[in-house]
mmCIF file with all atom_site columns, C-alpha atoms in Angstrom:
data_model
loop_
_atom_site.group_PDB
_atom_site.id
_atom_site.type_symbol
_atom_site.label_atom_id
_atom_site.label_alt_id
_atom_site.label_comp_id
_atom_site.label_asym_id
_atom_site.label_entity_id
_atom_site.label_seq_id
_atom_site.pdbx_PDB_ins_code
_atom_site.Cartn_x
_atom_site.Cartn_y
_atom_site.Cartn_z
_atom_site.occupancy
_atom_site.B_iso_or_equiv
_atom_site.pdbx_formal_charge
_atom_site.auth_seq_id
_atom_site.auth_comp_id
_atom_site.auth_asym_id
_atom_site.auth_atom_id
_atom_site.pdbx_PDB_model_num
ATOM 1   C CA . UNK A 1 1   ? 147.584 -76.472  -98.251  1.00 48.00 ? 12  UNK A CA 1
ATOM 2   C CA . UNK A 1 2   ? 144.142 -76.655  -96.623  1.00 49.00 ? 13  UNK A CA 1
ATOM 3   C CA . UNK A 1 3   ? 143.641 -74.157  -93.824  1.00 50.00 ? 14  UNK A CA 1
ATOM 4   C CA . UNK A 1 4   ? 141.809 -75.654  -90.919  1.00 50.00 ? 15  UNK A CA 1
ATOM 5   C CA . UNK A 1 5   ? 140.259 -73.821  -87.978  1.00 52.00 ? 16  UNK A CA 1
ATOM 6   C CA . UNK A 1 6   ? 142.136 -74.370  -84.772  1.00 49.00 ? 17  UNK A CA 1
ATOM 7   C CA . UNK A 1 7   ? 140.471 -75.976  -81.778  1.00 47.00 ? 18  UNK A CA 1
ATOM 8   C CA . UNK A 1 8   ? 140.380 -72.582  -80.086  1.00 45.00 ? 19  UNK A CA 1
ATOM 9   C CA . UNK A 1 9   ? 138.362 -71.039  -82.932  1.00 47.00 ? 20  UNK A CA 1
ATOM 10  C CA . UNK A 1 10  ? 135.620 -73.663  -82.704  1.00 52.00 ? 21  UNK A CA 1
ATOM 11  C CA . UNK A 1 11  ? 132.566 -72.832  -80.623  1.00 50.00 ? 22  UNK A CA 1
ATOM 12  C CA . UNK A 1 12  ? 132.469 -74.103  -77.035  1.00 54.00 ? 23  UNK A CA 1
ATOM 13  C CA . UNK A 1 13  ? 129.804 -76.703  -76.245  1.00 53.00 ? 24  UNK A CA 1
ATOM 14  C CA . UNK A 1 14  ? 127.482 -74.101  -74.597  1.00 57.00 ? 25  UNK A CA 1
ATOM 15  C CA . UNK A 1 15  ? 127.558 -71.879  -77.686  1.00 60.00 ? 26  UNK A CA 1
ATOM 16  C CA . UNK A 1 16  ? 126.822 -74.894  -79.857  1.00 58.00 ? 27  UNK A CA 1
ATOM 17  C CA . UNK A 1 17  ? 123.762 -75.779  -77.804  1.00 65.00 ? 28  UNK A CA 1
ATOM 18  C CA . UNK A 1 18  ? 122.597 -72.153  -77.992  1.00 68.00 ? 29  UNK A CA 1
ATOM 19  C CA . UNK A 1 19  ? 123.137 -72.228  -81.737  1.00 63.00 ? 30  UNK A CA 1
ATOM 20  C CA . UNK A 1 20  ? 121.193 -75.502  -81.963  1.00 63.00 ? 31  UNK A CA 1
ATOM 21  C CA . UNK A 1 21  ? 118.280 -73.952  -80.019  1.00 67.00 ? 32  UNK A CA 1
ATOM 22  C CA . UNK A 1 22  ? 118.267 -70.989  -82.377  1.00 65.00 ? 33  UNK A CA 1
ATOM 23  C CA . UNK A 1 23  ? 118.283 -73.380  -85.325  1.00 60.00 ? 34  UNK A CA 1
ATOM 24  C CA . UNK A 1 24  ? 115.303 -75.284  -83.949  1.00 62.00 ? 35  UNK A CA 1
ATOM 25  C CA . UNK A 1 25  ? 113.357 -72.065  -83.257  1.00 62.00 ? 36  UNK A CA 1
ATOM 26  C CA . UNK A 1 26  ? 113.978 -70.832  -86.805  1.00 61.00 ? 37  UNK A CA 1
ATOM 27  C CA . UNK A 1 27  ? 113.044 -74.233  -88.236  1.00 60.00 ? 38  UNK A CA 1
ATOM 28  C CA . UNK A 1 28  ? 109.792 -74.131  -86.242  1.00 60.00 ? 39  UNK A CA 1
ATOM 29  C CA . UNK A 1 29  ? 109.057 -70.635  -87.499  1.00 60.00 ? 40  UNK A CA 1
ATOM 30  C CA . UNK A 1 30  ? 109.784 -71.678  -91.089  1.00 59.00 ? 41  UNK A CA 1
ATOM 31  C CA . UNK A 1 31  ? 107.494 -74.671  -90.703  1.00 56.00 ? 42  UNK A CA 1
ATOM 32  C CA . UNK A 1 32  ? 104.641 -72.576  -89.252  1.00 56.00 ? 43  UNK A CA 1
ATOM 33  C CA . UNK A 1 33  ? 105.115 -70.094  -92.062  1.00 56.00 ? 44  UNK A CA 1
ATOM 34  C CA . UNK A 1 34  ? 104.960 -72.940  -94.580  1.00 54.00 ? 45  UNK A CA 1
ATOM 35  C CA . UNK A 1 35  ? 101.675 -74.099  -93.071  1.00 52.00 ? 46  UNK A CA 1
ATOM 36  C CA . UNK A 1 36  ? 100.070 -70.766  -93.994  1.00 56.00 ? 47  UNK A CA 1
ATOM 37  C CA . UNK A 1 37  ? 100.537 -71.373  -97.724  1.00 51.00 ? 48  UNK A CA 1
ATOM 38  C CA . UNK A 1 38  ? 97.221  -70.776  -99.476  1.00 53.00 ? 49  UNK A CA 1
ATOM 39  C CA . UNK A 1 39  ? 96.176  -73.194  -102.164 1.00 51.00 ? 50  UNK A CA 1
ATOM 40  C CA . UNK A 1 40  ? 94.988  -71.125  -105.145 1.00 50.00 ? 51  UNK A CA 1
ATOM 41  C CA . UNK A 1 41  ? 94.919  -74.291  -107.259 1.00 49.00 ? 52  UNK A CA 1
ATOM 42  C CA . UNK A 1 42  ? 91.993  -75.535  -105.147 1.00 47.00 ? 53  UNK A CA 1
ATOM 43  C CA . UNK A 1 43  ? 89.900  -72.527  -106.168 1.00 48.00 ? 54  UNK A CA 1
ATOM 44  C CA . UNK A 1 44  ? 90.645  -73.162  -109.840 1.00 46.00 ? 55  UNK A CA 1
ATOM 45  C CA . UNK A 1 45  ? 90.017  -76.869  -109.501 1.00 47.00 ? 56  UNK A CA 1
ATOM 46  C CA . UNK A 1 46  ? 86.480  -76.293  -108.126 1.00 46.00 ? 57  UNK A CA 1
ATOM 47  C CA . UNK A 1 47  ? 85.542  -74.662  -111.443 1.00 48.00 ? 58  UNK A CA 1
ATOM 48  C CA . UNK A 1 48  ? 86.890  -77.541  -113.573 1.00 47.00 ? 59  UNK A CA 1
ATOM 49  C CA . UNK A 1 49  ? 84.865  -80.763  -113.605 1.00 53.00 ? 60  UNK A CA 1
ATOM 50  C CA . UNK A 1 50  ? 86.763  -83.732  -112.176 1.00 55.00 ? 61  UNK A CA 1
ATOM 51  C CA . UNK A 1 51  ? 87.741  -86.574  -114.481 1.00 59.00 ? 62  UNK A CA 1
ATOM 52  C CA . UNK A 1 52  ? 85.557  -89.626  -114.134 1.00 67.00 ? 63  UNK A CA 1
ATOM 53  C CA . UNK A 1 53  ? 87.449  -92.710  -112.896 1.00 59.00 ? 64  UNK A CA 1
ATOM 54  C CA . UNK A 1 54  ? 86.402  -96.256  -113.753 1.00 66.00 ? 65  UNK A CA 1
ATOM 55  C CA . UNK A 1 55  ? 84.426  -97.802  -110.876 1.00 70.00 ? 66  UNK A CA 1
ATOM 56  C CA . UNK A 1 56  ? 87.219  -100.279 -110.052 1.00 67.00 ? 67  UNK A CA 1
ATOM 57  C CA . UNK A 1 57  ? 89.771  -97.436  -109.716 1.00 63.00 ? 68  UNK A CA 1
ATOM 58  C CA . UNK A 1 58  ? 87.368  -95.320  -107.727 1.00 63.00 ? 69  UNK A CA 1
ATOM 59  C CA . UNK A 1 59  ? 86.652  -98.162  -105.290 1.00 65.00 ? 70  UNK A CA 1
ATOM 60  C CA . UNK A 1 60  ? 90.385  -98.972  -104.955 1.00 60.00 ? 71  UNK A CA 1
ATOM 61  C CA . UNK A 1 61  ? 91.173  -95.345  -104.168 1.00 55.00 ? 72  UNK A CA 1
ATOM 62  C CA . UNK A 1 62  ? 88.277  -95.184  -101.714 1.00 59.00 ? 73  UNK A CA 1
ATOM 63  C CA . UNK A 1 63  ? 89.555  -98.339  -100.020 1.00 56.00 ? 74  UNK A CA 1
ATOM 64  C CA . UNK A 1 64  ? 92.930  -96.784  -99.281  1.00 49.00 ? 75  UNK A CA 1
ATOM 65  C CA . UNK A 1 65  ? 91.454  -93.405  -98.367  1.00 45.00 ? 76  UNK A CA 1
ATOM 66  C CA . UNK A 1 66  ? 92.041  -91.575  -101.639 1.00 46.00 ? 77  UNK A CA 1
ATOM 67  C CA . UNK A 1 67  ? 95.043  -91.623  -103.861 1.00 50.00 ? 78  UNK A CA 1
ATOM 68  C CA . UNK A 1 68  ? 95.850  -88.024  -104.761 1.00 76.00 ? 79  UNK A CA 1
ATOM 69  C CA . UNK A 1 69  ? 98.331  -86.030  -102.683 1.00 86.00 ? 80  UNK A CA 1
ATOM 70  C CA . UNK A 1 70  ? 97.278  -82.435  -102.243 1.00 88.00 ? 81  UNK A CA 1
ATOM 71  C CA . UNK A 1 71  ? 99.756  -80.095  -103.943 1.00 90.00 ? 82  UNK A CA 1
ATOM 72  C CA . UNK A 1 72  ? 99.562  -77.610  -101.097 1.00 90.00 ? 83  UNK A CA 1
ATOM 73  C CA . UNK A 1 73  ? 100.228 -80.290  -98.448  1.00 92.00 ? 84  UNK A CA 1
ATOM 74  C CA . UNK A 1 74  ? 103.178 -81.608  -100.423 1.00 94.00 ? 85  UNK A CA 1
ATOM 75  C CA . UNK A 1 75  ? 104.583 -78.085  -100.895 1.00 95.00 ? 86  UNK A CA 1
ATOM 76  C CA . UNK A 1 76  ? 104.283 -77.451  -97.130  1.00 95.00 ? 87  UNK A CA 1
ATOM 77  C CA . UNK A 1 77  ? 106.088 -80.746  -96.407  1.00 95.00 ? 88  UNK A CA 1
ATOM 78  C CA . UNK A 1 78  ? 108.801 -79.927  -98.968  1.00 95.00 ? 89  UNK A CA 1
ATOM 79  C CA . UNK A 1 79  ? 109.192 -76.433  -97.482  1.00 96.00 ? 90  UNK A CA 1
ATOM 80  C CA . UNK A 1 80  ? 109.557 -77.799  -93.948  1.00 95.00 ? 91  UNK A CA 1
ATOM 81  C CA . UNK A 1 81  ? 112.040 -80.540  -94.967  1.00 93.00 ? 92  UNK A CA 1
ATOM 82  C CA . UNK A 1 82  ? 114.246 -78.377  -97.133  1.00 94.00 ? 93  UNK A CA 1
ATOM 83  C CA . UNK A 1 83  ? 113.805 -75.373  -94.810  1.00 95.00 ? 94  UNK A CA 1
ATOM 84  C CA . UNK A 1 84  ? 115.335 -77.244  -91.886  1.00 94.00 ? 95  UNK A CA 1
ATOM 85  C CA . UNK A 1 85  ? 118.388 -78.106  -93.944  1.00 91.00 ? 96  UNK A CA 1
ATOM 86  C CA . UNK A 1 86  ? 118.655 -74.547  -95.229  1.00 95.00 ? 97  UNK A CA 1
ATOM 87  C CA . UNK A 1 87  ? 118.462 -73.061  -91.773  1.00 96.00 ? 98  UNK A CA 1
ATOM 88  C CA . UNK A 1 88  ? 121.229 -75.420  -90.644  1.00 95.00 ? 99  UNK A CA 1
ATOM 89  C CA . UNK A 1 89  ? 123.392 -74.349  -93.555  1.00 95.00 ? 100 UNK A CA 1
ATOM 90  C CA . UNK A 1 90  ? 122.883 -70.677  -92.674  1.00 96.00 ? 101 UNK A CA 1
ATOM 91  C CA . UNK A 1 91  ? 123.221 -70.808  -88.878  1.00 96.00 ? 102 UNK A CA 1
ATOM 92  C CA . UNK A 1 92  ? 125.490 -73.787  -88.222  1.00 95.00 ? 103 UNK A CA 1
ATOM 93  C CA . UNK A 1 93  ? 127.321 -74.894  -91.370  1.00 95.00 ? 104 UNK A CA 1
ATOM 94  C CA . UNK A 1 94  ? 130.251 -76.299  -89.405  1.00 95.00 ? 105 UNK A CA 1
ATOM 95  C CA . UNK A 1 95  ? 127.921 -78.529  -87.444  1.00 94.00 ? 106 UNK A CA 1
ATOM 96  C CA . UNK A 1 96  ? 126.197 -79.735  -90.607  1.00 93.00 ? 107 UNK A CA 1
ATOM 97  C CA . UNK A 1 97  ? 129.551 -80.593  -92.183  1.00 93.00 ? 108 UNK A CA 1
ATOM 98  C CA . UNK A 1 98  ? 130.849 -82.297  -89.062  1.00 94.00 ? 109 UNK A CA 1
ATOM 99  C CA . UNK A 1 99  ? 127.697 -84.441  -88.693  1.00 93.00 ? 110 UNK A CA 1
ATOM 100 C CA . UNK A 1 100 ? 127.641 -85.576  -92.309  1.00 93.00 ? 111 UNK A CA 1
ATOM 101 C CA . UNK A 1 101 ? 131.200 -85.850  -93.598  1.00 94.00 ? 112 UNK A CA 1
ATOM 102 C CA . UNK A 1 102 ? 134.546 -87.336  -92.540  1.00 93.00 ? 113 UNK A CA 1
ATOM 103 C CA . UNK A 1 103 ? 136.534 -84.318  -93.636  1.00 91.00 ? 114 UNK A CA 1
ATOM 104 C CA . UNK A 1 104 ? 137.775 -81.119  -92.077  1.00 91.00 ? 115 UNK A CA 1
ATOM 105 C CA . UNK A 1 105 ? 136.157 -77.904  -93.155  1.00 92.00 ? 116 UNK A CA 1
ATOM 106 C CA . UNK A 1 106 ? 137.553 -74.448  -93.756  1.00 94.00 ? 117 UNK A CA 1
ATOM 107 C CA . UNK A 1 107 ? 136.282 -70.909  -94.200  1.00 95.00 ? 118 UNK A CA 1
ATOM 108 C CA . UNK A 1 108 ? 135.416 -71.637  -97.847  1.00 96.00 ? 119 UNK A CA 1
ATOM 109 C CA . UNK A 1 109 ? 133.161 -74.548  -96.922  1.00 95.00 ? 120 UNK A CA 1
ATOM 110 C CA . UNK A 1 110 ? 131.403 -72.353  -94.343  1.00 96.00 ? 121 UNK A CA 1
ATOM 111 C CA . UNK A 1 111 ? 131.005 -69.537  -96.863  1.00 96.00 ? 122 UNK A CA 1
ATOM 112 C CA . UNK A 1 112 ? 129.480 -71.669  -99.650  1.00 96.00 ? 123 UNK A CA 1
ATOM 113 C CA . UNK A 1 113 ? 127.253 -73.509  -97.133  1.00 95.00 ? 124 UNK A CA 1
ATOM 114 C CA . UNK A 1 114 ? 125.740 -70.254  -95.852  1.00 97.00 ? 125 UNK A CA 1
ATOM 115 C CA . UNK A 1 115 ? 125.265 -69.000  -99.373  1.00 97.00 ? 126 UNK A CA 1
ATOM 116 C CA . UNK A 1 116 ? 123.538 -72.220  -100.407 1.00 96.00 ? 127 UNK A CA 1
ATOM 117 C CA . UNK A 1 117 ? 121.290 -72.052  -97.345  1.00 96.00 ? 128 UNK A CA 1
ATOM 118 C CA . UNK A 1 118 ? 120.217 -68.506  -98.220  1.00 97.00 ? 129 UNK A CA 1
ATOM 119 C CA . UNK A 1 119 ? 119.459 -69.580  -101.805 1.00 97.00 ? 130 UNK A CA 1
ATOM 120 C CA . UNK A 1 120 ? 117.345 -72.499  -100.592 1.00 96.00 ? 131 UNK A CA 1
ATOM 121 C CA . UNK A 1 121 ? 115.399 -70.305  -98.141  1.00 97.00 ? 132 UNK A CA 1
ATOM 122 C CA . UNK A 1 122 ? 114.784 -67.774  -100.910 1.00 97.00 ? 133 UNK A CA 1
ATOM 123 C CA . UNK A 1 123 ? 113.449 -70.527  -103.183 1.00 96.00 ? 134 UNK A CA 1
ATOM 124 C CA . UNK A 1 124 ? 111.211 -71.873  -100.445 1.00 96.00 ? 135 UNK A CA 1
ATOM 125 C CA . UNK A 1 125 ? 109.792 -68.400  -99.828  1.00 97.00 ? 136 UNK A CA 1
ATOM 126 C CA . UNK A 1 126 ? 109.269 -67.922  -103.552 1.00 97.00 ? 137 UNK A CA 1
ATOM 127 C CA . UNK A 1 127 ? 107.366 -71.228  -103.793 1.00 96.00 ? 138 UNK A CA 1
ATOM 128 C CA . UNK A 1 128 ? 105.110 -70.084  -100.949 1.00 95.00 ? 139 UNK A CA 1
ATOM 129 C CA . UNK A 1 129 ? 104.159 -66.952  -102.888 1.00 96.00 ? 140 UNK A CA 1
ATOM 130 C CA . UNK A 1 130 ? 103.458 -68.754  -106.188 1.00 95.00 ? 141 UNK A CA 1
ATOM 131 C CA . UNK A 1 131 ? 100.334 -70.567  -107.196 1.00 95.00 ? 142 UNK A CA 1
ATOM 132 C CA . UNK A 1 132 ? 100.569 -74.150  -105.945 1.00 92.00 ? 143 UNK A CA 1
ATOM 133 C CA . UNK A 1 133 ? 99.909  -75.603  -109.373 1.00 90.00 ? 144 UNK A CA 1
ATOM 134 C CA . UNK A 1 134 ? 103.005 -73.786  -110.727 1.00 94.00 ? 145 UNK A CA 1
ATOM 135 C CA . UNK A 1 135 ? 105.207 -74.235  -107.649 1.00 96.00 ? 146 UNK A CA 1
ATOM 136 C CA . UNK A 1 136 ? 104.860 -78.023  -107.199 1.00 94.00 ? 147 UNK A CA 1
ATOM 137 C CA . UNK A 1 137 ? 106.493 -79.120  -110.483 1.00 95.00 ? 148 UNK A CA 1
ATOM 138 C CA . UNK A 1 138 ? 109.377 -76.671  -109.961 1.00 96.00 ? 149 UNK A CA 1
ATOM 139 C CA . UNK A 1 139 ? 109.873 -77.700  -106.326 1.00 97.00 ? 150 UNK A CA 1
ATOM 140 C CA . UNK A 1 140 ? 109.710 -81.393  -107.332 1.00 96.00 ? 151 UNK A CA 1
ATOM 141 C CA . UNK A 1 141 ? 112.345 -80.858  -110.015 1.00 96.00 ? 152 UNK A CA 1
ATOM 142 C CA . UNK A 1 142 ? 114.500 -79.094  -107.422 1.00 96.00 ? 153 UNK A CA 1
ATOM 143 C CA . UNK A 1 143 ? 114.048 -82.010  -105.007 1.00 96.00 ? 154 UNK A CA 1
ATOM 144 C CA . UNK A 1 144 ? 115.038 -84.565  -107.647 1.00 96.00 ? 155 UNK A CA 1
ATOM 145 C CA . UNK A 1 145 ? 118.116 -82.631  -108.766 1.00 96.00 ? 156 UNK A CA 1
ATOM 146 C CA . UNK A 1 146 ? 119.109 -81.911  -105.183 1.00 94.00 ? 157 UNK A CA 1
ATOM 147 C CA . UNK A 1 147 ? 118.850 -85.650  -104.355 1.00 94.00 ? 158 UNK A CA 1
ATOM 148 C CA . UNK A 1 148 ? 121.008 -86.672  -107.316 1.00 95.00 ? 159 UNK A CA 1
ATOM 149 C CA . UNK A 1 149 ? 123.706 -83.987  -106.974 1.00 95.00 ? 160 UNK A CA 1
ATOM 150 C CA . UNK A 1 150 ? 123.534 -83.976  -103.184 1.00 93.00 ? 161 UNK A CA 1
ATOM 151 C CA . UNK A 1 151 ? 123.033 -87.127  -101.102 1.00 93.00 ? 162 UNK A CA 1
ATOM 152 C CA . UNK A 1 152 ? 123.376 -89.681  -103.873 1.00 94.00 ? 163 UNK A CA 1
ATOM 153 C CA . UNK A 1 153 ? 126.610 -88.166  -105.229 1.00 95.00 ? 164 UNK A CA 1
ATOM 154 C CA . UNK A 1 154 ? 127.958 -87.774  -101.689 1.00 94.00 ? 165 UNK A CA 1
ATOM 155 C CA . UNK A 1 155 ? 127.295 -91.417  -100.786 1.00 93.00 ? 166 UNK A CA 1
ATOM 156 C CA . UNK A 1 156 ? 128.998 -92.630  -103.973 1.00 94.00 ? 167 UNK A CA 1
ATOM 157 C CA . UNK A 1 157 ? 131.989 -90.268  -104.147 1.00 95.00 ? 168 UNK A CA 1
ATOM 158 C CA . UNK A 1 158 ? 132.631 -88.694  -100.711 1.00 94.00 ? 169 UNK A CA 1
ATOM 159 C CA . UNK A 1 159 ? 133.534 -89.911  -97.227  1.00 94.00 ? 170 UNK A CA 1
ATOM 160 C CA . UNK A 1 160 ? 130.239 -89.647  -95.305  1.00 94.00 ? 171 UNK A CA 1
ATOM 161 C CA . UNK A 1 161 ? 129.238 -90.434  -91.752  1.00 93.00 ? 172 UNK A CA 1
ATOM 162 C CA . UNK A 1 162 ? 126.242 -92.593  -90.824  1.00 92.00 ? 173 UNK A CA 1
ATOM 163 C CA . UNK A 1 163 ? 124.162 -89.459  -90.051  1.00 90.00 ? 174 UNK A CA 1
ATOM 164 C CA . UNK A 1 164 ? 124.314 -88.545  -93.729  1.00 91.00 ? 175 UNK A CA 1
ATOM 165 C CA . UNK A 1 165 ? 121.931 -91.391  -94.512  1.00 90.00 ? 176 UNK A CA 1
ATOM 166 C CA . UNK A 1 166 ? 119.160 -89.178  -93.020  1.00 87.00 ? 177 UNK A CA 1
ATOM 167 C CA . UNK A 1 167 ? 119.203 -87.235  -96.316  1.00 85.00 ? 178 UNK A CA 1
ATOM 168 C CA . UNK A 1 168 ? 117.579 -90.239  -97.977  1.00 86.00 ? 179 UNK A CA 1
ATOM 169 C CA . UNK A 1 169 ? 114.350 -89.279  -96.193  1.00 86.00 ? 180 UNK A CA 1
ATOM 170 C CA . UNK A 1 170 ? 113.951 -87.218  -99.346  1.00 89.00 ? 181 UNK A CA 1
ATOM 171 C CA . UNK A 1 171 ? 112.866 -90.411  -101.198 1.00 92.00 ? 182 UNK A CA 1
ATOM 172 C CA . UNK A 1 172 ? 109.302 -90.518  -99.816  1.00 92.00 ? 183 UNK A CA 1
ATOM 173 C CA . UNK A 1 173 ? 109.060 -86.752  -100.303 1.00 92.00 ? 184 UNK A CA 1
ATOM 174 C CA . UNK A 1 174 ? 109.960 -87.147  -103.986 1.00 94.00 ? 185 UNK A CA 1
ATOM 175 C CA . UNK A 1 175 ? 107.571 -90.075  -104.522 1.00 93.00 ? 186 UNK A CA 1
ATOM 176 C CA . UNK A 1 176 ? 104.705 -88.186  -102.898 1.00 93.00 ? 187 UNK A CA 1
ATOM 177 C CA . UNK A 1 177 ? 105.661 -85.149  -105.033 1.00 92.00 ? 188 UNK A CA 1
ATOM 178 C CA . UNK A 1 178 ? 105.018 -87.170  -108.193 1.00 91.00 ? 189 UNK A CA 1
ATOM 179 C CA . UNK A 1 179 ? 101.627 -88.118  -106.726 1.00 90.00 ? 190 UNK A CA 1
ATOM 180 C CA . UNK A 1 180 ? 100.892 -84.421  -106.194 1.00 88.00 ? 191 UNK A CA 1
ATOM 181 C CA . UNK A 1 181 ? 101.342 -83.530  -109.840 1.00 86.00 ? 192 UNK A CA 1
#
């Protein structure tokens, strides 16, 4: 039998809003930390001559303002996006589950959610300490696998709420990640 927390064990509304404020502060701190990521790949790229594009491709790229996504900018965006989810999993896993799924949660869901959030935050930190050229392909692979085994699987096999569709904001992040390779 599934053990469910009683109504009395859930946080009162005031504690939830305090928890949400703490979540937003930590997300802002994680984002500002992600913006400090240095781009060692830029230093290497200045020593390597750029490939010559055909004039039609060069003019098309110039028309739309350039066509290459900076690896460091993409990594910062990835870190902010995934970091906000990870902080939610660590600080307010019950709220994340309630917002996204039509199912009750128990202490096991909360445990594995917090553990997953810590793992994601550790990976994001690790990516920020790596050279951008090495971190981007790994982070992009993580984003693709997370999308398939996370939101896509959940939409096909689990009972989700409309708020869960927000996870599909990963799609532009993944597309731009391929442009950053």
